[in-house]
mmCIF file of C-alpha atoms and ligand atoms in Angstrom:
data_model
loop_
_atom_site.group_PDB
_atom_site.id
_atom_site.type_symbol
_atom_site.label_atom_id
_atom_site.label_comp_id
_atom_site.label_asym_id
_atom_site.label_seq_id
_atom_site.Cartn_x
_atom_site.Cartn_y
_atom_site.Cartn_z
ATOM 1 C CA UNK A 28 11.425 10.763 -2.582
ATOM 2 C CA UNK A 29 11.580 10.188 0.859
ATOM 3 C CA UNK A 30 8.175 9.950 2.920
ATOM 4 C CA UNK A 31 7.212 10.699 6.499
ATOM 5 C CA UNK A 32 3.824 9.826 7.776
ATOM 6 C CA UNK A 33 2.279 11.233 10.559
ATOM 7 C CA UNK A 34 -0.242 8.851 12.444
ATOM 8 C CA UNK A 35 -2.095 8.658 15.668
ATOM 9 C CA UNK A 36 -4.338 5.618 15.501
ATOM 10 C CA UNK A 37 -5.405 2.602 13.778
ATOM 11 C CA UNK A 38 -2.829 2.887 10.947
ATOM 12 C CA UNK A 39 -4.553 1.624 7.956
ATOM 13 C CA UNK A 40 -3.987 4.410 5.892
ATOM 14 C CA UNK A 41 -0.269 3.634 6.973
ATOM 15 C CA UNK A 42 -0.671 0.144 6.214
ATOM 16 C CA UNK A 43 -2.194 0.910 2.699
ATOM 17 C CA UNK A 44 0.739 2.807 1.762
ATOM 18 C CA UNK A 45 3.354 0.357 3.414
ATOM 19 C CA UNK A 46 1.730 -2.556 1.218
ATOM 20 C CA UNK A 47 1.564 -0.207 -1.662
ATOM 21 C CA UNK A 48 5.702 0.013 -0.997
ATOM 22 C CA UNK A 49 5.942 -3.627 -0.918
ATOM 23 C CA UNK A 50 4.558 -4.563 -3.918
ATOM 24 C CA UNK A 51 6.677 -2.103 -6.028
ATOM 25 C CA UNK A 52 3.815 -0.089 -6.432
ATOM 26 C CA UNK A 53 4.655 3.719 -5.166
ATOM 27 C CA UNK A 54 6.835 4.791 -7.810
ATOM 28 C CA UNK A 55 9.944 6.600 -6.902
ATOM 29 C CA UNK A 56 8.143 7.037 -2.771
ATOM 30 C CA UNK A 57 9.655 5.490 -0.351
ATOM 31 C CA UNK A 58 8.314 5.421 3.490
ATOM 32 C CA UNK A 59 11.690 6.886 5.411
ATOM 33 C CA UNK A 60 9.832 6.863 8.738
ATOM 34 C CA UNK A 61 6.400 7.105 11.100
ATOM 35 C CA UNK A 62 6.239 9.318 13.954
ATOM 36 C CA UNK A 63 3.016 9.878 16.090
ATOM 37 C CA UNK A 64 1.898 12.109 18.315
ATOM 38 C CA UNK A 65 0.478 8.984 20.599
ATOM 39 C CA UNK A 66 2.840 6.566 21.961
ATOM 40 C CA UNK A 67 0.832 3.048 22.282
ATOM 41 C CA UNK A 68 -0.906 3.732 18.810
ATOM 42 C CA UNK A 69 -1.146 0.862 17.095
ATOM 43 C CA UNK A 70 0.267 2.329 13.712
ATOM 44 C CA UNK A 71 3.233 2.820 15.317
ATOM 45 C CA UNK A 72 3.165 -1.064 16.107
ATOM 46 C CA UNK A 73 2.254 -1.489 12.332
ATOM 47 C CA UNK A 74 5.790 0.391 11.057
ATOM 48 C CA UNK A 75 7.462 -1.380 13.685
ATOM 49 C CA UNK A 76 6.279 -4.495 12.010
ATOM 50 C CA UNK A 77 7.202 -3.440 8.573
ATOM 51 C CA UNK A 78 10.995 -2.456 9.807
ATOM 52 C CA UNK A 79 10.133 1.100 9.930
ATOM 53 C CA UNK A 80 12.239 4.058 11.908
ATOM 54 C CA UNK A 81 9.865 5.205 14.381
ATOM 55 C CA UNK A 82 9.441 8.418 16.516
ATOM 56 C CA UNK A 83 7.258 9.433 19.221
ATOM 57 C CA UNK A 84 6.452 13.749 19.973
ATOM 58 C CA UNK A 85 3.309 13.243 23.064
ATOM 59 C CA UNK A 86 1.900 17.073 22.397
ATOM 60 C CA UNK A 87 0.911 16.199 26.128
ATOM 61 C CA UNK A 88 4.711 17.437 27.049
ATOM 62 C CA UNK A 89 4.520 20.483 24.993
ATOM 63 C CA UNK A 90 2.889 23.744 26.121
ATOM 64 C CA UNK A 91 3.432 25.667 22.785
ATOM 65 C CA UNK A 92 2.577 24.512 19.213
ATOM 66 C CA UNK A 93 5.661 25.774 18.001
ATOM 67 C CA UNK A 94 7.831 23.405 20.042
ATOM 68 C CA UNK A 95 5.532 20.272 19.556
ATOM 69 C CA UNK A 96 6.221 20.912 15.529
ATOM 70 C CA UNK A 97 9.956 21.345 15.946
ATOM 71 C CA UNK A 98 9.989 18.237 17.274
ATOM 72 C CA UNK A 99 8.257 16.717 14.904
ATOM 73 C CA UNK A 100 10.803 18.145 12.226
ATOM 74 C CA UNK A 101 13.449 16.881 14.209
ATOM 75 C CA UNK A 102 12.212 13.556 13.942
ATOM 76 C CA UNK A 103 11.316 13.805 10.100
ATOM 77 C CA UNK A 104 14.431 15.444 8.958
ATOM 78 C CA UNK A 105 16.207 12.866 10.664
ATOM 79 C CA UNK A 106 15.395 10.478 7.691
ATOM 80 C CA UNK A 107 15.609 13.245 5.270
ATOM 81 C CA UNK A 108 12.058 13.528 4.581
ATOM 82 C CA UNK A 109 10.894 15.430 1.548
ATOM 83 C CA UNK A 110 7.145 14.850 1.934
ATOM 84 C CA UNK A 111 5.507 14.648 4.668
ATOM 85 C CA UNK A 112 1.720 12.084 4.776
ATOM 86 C CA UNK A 113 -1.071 13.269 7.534
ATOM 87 C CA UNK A 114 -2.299 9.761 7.701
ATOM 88 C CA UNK A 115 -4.936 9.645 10.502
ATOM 89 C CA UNK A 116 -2.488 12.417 12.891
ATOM 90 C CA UNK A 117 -5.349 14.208 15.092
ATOM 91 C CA UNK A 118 -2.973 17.647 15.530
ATOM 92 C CA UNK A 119 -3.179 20.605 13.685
ATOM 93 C CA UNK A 120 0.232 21.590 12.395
ATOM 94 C CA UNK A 121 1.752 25.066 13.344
ATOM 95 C CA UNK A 122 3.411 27.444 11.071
ATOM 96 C CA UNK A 123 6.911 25.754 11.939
ATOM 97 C CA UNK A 124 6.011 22.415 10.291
ATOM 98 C CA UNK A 125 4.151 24.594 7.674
ATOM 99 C CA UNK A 126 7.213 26.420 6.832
ATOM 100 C CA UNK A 127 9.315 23.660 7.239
ATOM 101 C CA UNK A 128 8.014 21.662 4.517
ATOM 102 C CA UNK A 129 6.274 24.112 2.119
ATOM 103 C CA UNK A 130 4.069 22.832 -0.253
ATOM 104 C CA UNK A 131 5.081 19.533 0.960
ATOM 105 C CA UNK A 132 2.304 17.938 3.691
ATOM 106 C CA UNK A 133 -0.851 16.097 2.468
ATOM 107 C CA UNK A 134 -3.673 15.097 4.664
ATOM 108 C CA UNK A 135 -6.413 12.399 3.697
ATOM 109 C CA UNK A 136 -9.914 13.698 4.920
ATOM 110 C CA UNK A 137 -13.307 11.509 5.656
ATOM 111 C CA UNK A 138 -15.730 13.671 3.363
ATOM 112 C CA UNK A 139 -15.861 15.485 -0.186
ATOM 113 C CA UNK A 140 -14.480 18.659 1.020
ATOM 114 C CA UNK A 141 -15.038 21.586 1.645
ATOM 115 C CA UNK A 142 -18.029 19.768 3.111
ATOM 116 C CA UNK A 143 -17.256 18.564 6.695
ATOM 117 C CA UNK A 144 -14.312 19.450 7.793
ATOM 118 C CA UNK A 145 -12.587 18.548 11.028
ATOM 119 C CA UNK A 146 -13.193 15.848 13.114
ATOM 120 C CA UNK A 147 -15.606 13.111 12.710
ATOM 121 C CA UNK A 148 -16.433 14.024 9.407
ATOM 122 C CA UNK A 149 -18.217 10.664 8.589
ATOM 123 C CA UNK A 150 -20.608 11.184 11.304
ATOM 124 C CA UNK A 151 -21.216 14.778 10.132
ATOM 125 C CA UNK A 152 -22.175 13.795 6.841
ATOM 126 C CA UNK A 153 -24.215 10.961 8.082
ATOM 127 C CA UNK A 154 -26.207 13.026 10.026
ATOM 128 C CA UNK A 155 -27.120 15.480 7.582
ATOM 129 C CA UNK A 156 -28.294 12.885 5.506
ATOM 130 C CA UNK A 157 -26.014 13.459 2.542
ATOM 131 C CA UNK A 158 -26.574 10.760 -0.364
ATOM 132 C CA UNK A 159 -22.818 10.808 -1.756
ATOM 133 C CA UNK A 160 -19.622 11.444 0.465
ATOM 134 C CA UNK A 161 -16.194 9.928 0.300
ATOM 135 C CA UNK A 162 -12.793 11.245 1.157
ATOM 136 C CA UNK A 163 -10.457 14.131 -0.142
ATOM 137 C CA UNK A 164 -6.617 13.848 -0.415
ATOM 138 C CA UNK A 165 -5.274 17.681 0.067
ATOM 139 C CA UNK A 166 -1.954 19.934 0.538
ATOM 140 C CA UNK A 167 -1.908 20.936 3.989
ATOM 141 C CA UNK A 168 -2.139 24.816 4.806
ATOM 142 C CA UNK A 169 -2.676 26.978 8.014
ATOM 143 C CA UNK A 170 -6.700 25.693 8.077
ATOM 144 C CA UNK A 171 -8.330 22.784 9.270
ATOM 145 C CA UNK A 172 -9.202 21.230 5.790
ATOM 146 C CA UNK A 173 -8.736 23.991 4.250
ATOM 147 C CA UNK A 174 -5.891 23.557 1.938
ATOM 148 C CA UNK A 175 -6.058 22.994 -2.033
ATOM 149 C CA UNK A 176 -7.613 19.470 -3.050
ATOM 150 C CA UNK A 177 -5.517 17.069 -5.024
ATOM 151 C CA UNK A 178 -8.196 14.208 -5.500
ATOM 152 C CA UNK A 179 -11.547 12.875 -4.319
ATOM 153 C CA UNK A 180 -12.953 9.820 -4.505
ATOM 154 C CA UNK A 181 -17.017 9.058 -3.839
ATOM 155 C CA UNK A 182 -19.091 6.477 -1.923
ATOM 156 C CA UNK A 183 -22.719 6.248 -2.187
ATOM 157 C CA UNK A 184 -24.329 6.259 0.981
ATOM 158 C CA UNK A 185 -26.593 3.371 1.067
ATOM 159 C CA UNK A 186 -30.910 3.643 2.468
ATOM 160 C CA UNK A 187 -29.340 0.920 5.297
ATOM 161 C CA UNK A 188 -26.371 2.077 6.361
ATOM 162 C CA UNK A 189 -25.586 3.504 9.728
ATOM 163 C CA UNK A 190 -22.046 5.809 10.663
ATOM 164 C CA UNK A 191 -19.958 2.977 11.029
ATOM 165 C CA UNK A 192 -20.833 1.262 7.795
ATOM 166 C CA UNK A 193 -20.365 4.643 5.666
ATOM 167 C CA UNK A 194 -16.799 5.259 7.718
ATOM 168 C CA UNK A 195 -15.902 1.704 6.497
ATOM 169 C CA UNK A 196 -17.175 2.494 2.902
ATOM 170 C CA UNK A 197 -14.997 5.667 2.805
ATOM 171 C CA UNK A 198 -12.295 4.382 4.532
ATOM 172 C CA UNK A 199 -11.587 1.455 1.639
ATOM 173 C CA UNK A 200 -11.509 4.052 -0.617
ATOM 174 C CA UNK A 201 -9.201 6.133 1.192
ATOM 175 C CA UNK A 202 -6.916 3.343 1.225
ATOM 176 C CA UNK A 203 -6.952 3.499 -2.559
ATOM 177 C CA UNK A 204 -6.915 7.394 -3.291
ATOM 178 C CA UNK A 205 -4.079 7.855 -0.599
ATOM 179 C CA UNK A 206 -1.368 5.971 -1.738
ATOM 180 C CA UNK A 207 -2.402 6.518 -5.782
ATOM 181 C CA UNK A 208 -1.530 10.493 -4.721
ATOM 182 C CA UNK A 209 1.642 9.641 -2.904
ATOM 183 C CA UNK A 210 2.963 7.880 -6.145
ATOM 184 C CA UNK A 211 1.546 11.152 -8.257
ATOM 185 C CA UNK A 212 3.528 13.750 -6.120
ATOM 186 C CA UNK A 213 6.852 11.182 -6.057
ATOM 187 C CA UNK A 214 6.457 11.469 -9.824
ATOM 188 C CA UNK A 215 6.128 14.926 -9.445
ATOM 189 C CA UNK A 216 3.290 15.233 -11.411
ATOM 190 C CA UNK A 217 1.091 16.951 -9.156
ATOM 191 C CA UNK A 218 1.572 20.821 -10.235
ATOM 192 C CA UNK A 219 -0.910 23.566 -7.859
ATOM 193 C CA UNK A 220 -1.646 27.052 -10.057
ATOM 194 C CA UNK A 221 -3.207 28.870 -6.616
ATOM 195 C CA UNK A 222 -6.029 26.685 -5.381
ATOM 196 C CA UNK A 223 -6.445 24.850 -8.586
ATOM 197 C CA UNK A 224 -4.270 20.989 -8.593
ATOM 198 C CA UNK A 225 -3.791 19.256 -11.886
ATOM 199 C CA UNK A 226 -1.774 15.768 -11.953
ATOM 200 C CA UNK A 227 -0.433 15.396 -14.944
ATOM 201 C CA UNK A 228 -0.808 12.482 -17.450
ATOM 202 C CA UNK A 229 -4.290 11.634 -15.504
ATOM 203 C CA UNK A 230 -4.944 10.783 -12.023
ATOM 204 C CA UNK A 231 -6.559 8.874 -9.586
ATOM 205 C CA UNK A 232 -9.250 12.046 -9.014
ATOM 206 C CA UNK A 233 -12.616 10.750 -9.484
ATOM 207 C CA UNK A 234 -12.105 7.451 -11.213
ATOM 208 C CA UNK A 235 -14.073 5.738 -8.669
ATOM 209 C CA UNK A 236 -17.143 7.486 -10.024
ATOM 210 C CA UNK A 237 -17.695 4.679 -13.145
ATOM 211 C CA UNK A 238 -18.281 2.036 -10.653
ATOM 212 C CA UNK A 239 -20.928 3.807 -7.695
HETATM 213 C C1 GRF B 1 -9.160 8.060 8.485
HETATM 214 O O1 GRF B 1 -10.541 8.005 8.272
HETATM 215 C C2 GRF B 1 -8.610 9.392 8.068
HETATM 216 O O2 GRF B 1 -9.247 9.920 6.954
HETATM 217 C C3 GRF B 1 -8.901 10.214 9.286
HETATM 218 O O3 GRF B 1 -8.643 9.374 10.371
HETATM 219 C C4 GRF B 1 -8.815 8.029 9.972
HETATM 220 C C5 GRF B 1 -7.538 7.325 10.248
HETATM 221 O O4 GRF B 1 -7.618 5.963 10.043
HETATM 222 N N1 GRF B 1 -8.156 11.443 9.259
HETATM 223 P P1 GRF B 1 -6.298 5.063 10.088
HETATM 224 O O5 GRF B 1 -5.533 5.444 11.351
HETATM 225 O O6 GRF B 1 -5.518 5.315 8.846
HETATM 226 O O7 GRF B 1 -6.808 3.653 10.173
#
């Protein structure tokens, strides 16, 4: 199954999956190519690194959502992409891409949703003094957030710890959940009945919890 991930900054969710791929370890997934919606991002450096086709939409140059995502399905079906990764991308997707690739985008979240959605979710949940948050892996649909939940994982959030050492809590485990769903759907063994997502044969949902 051929992979597309969508990035706009730092890249280690990217870098998770990339090292996933390398060590044999993403099942029948394969990353086909990055594009980002920022042009000096340094994910984009990161699949450069790794050998990766690489593709650039700036939304700066588009006026209109609906052209902004037709360029981004230009660039993904351009490596024949089947599933498509939201892997740190900061744009909310239009009903082109939407349509485009029903059923078939995933975003990784900062927080347990449906709490704290949209942007910076760690700080959200920090501030409102939470005791247990952690990141959601979900199928992408015309919300922010909104869309059915394939797996969680939890962090406890420590007496000591400030925002940026609960985003780096959250963000290890994101590294893990991410990838471990992206192997799941490439095994197509992630089945949605309405809201509801099972993954067959077990999954990584909530395995974390044993060792908080
Ligand atoms: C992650 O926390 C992700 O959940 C959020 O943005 C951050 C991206 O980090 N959507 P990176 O670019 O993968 O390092």
């Amino acid at each position: 199954m051929n992979v597309g991930v969508l990035v706009s900054g730092s890249g280690t969710n990217l870098q998770a999956l990339l090292d996933r791929a390398r060590r044999g370890d993403l099942g029948p997934a394969r990353i086909a190519v990055v594009g980002s919606n920022v042009p000096d991002c340094a994910a984009l450096a990161r699949a450069r690194a790794a050998g990766l086709p690489t593709f650039v939409v700036d939304h700066r140059d588009y006026s209109a959502r609906a052209g902004f995502d037709r360029a981004l399905m230009t660039g993904l079906r351009a490596q024949q992409v089947d599933l498509v990764v939201l892997a740190g991308f900061m744009r909310v997707l239009g009903e082109e891409m939407l349509g485009a690739f029903p059923g078939r985008i995933v975003n990784i979240h900062p927080a347990l949703l449906p709490a704290f959605a949209g942007v910076r979710a760690q700080r959200l949940a920090y501030d409102a003094g939470v005791k247990i948050s952690g990141c959601t892996v979900h199928f992408v649909d015309s919300g922010v957030d909104t869309g059915p939940i394939i797996a969680q994982a939890a962090v406890l959030v420590h007496e000591d710890d400030d925002e940026e050492s609960l985003r780096a809590r959250i963000l290890a485990e994101e590294h893990r959940l991410l990838p471990a769903v992206v192997r799941a759907i490439a095994e197509r063994r992630v089945v949605i009945e309405d809201r509801r997502v099972r993954i067959l044969g077990g999954g990584p949902s909530g395995e974390n919890l044993r060792s908080l």
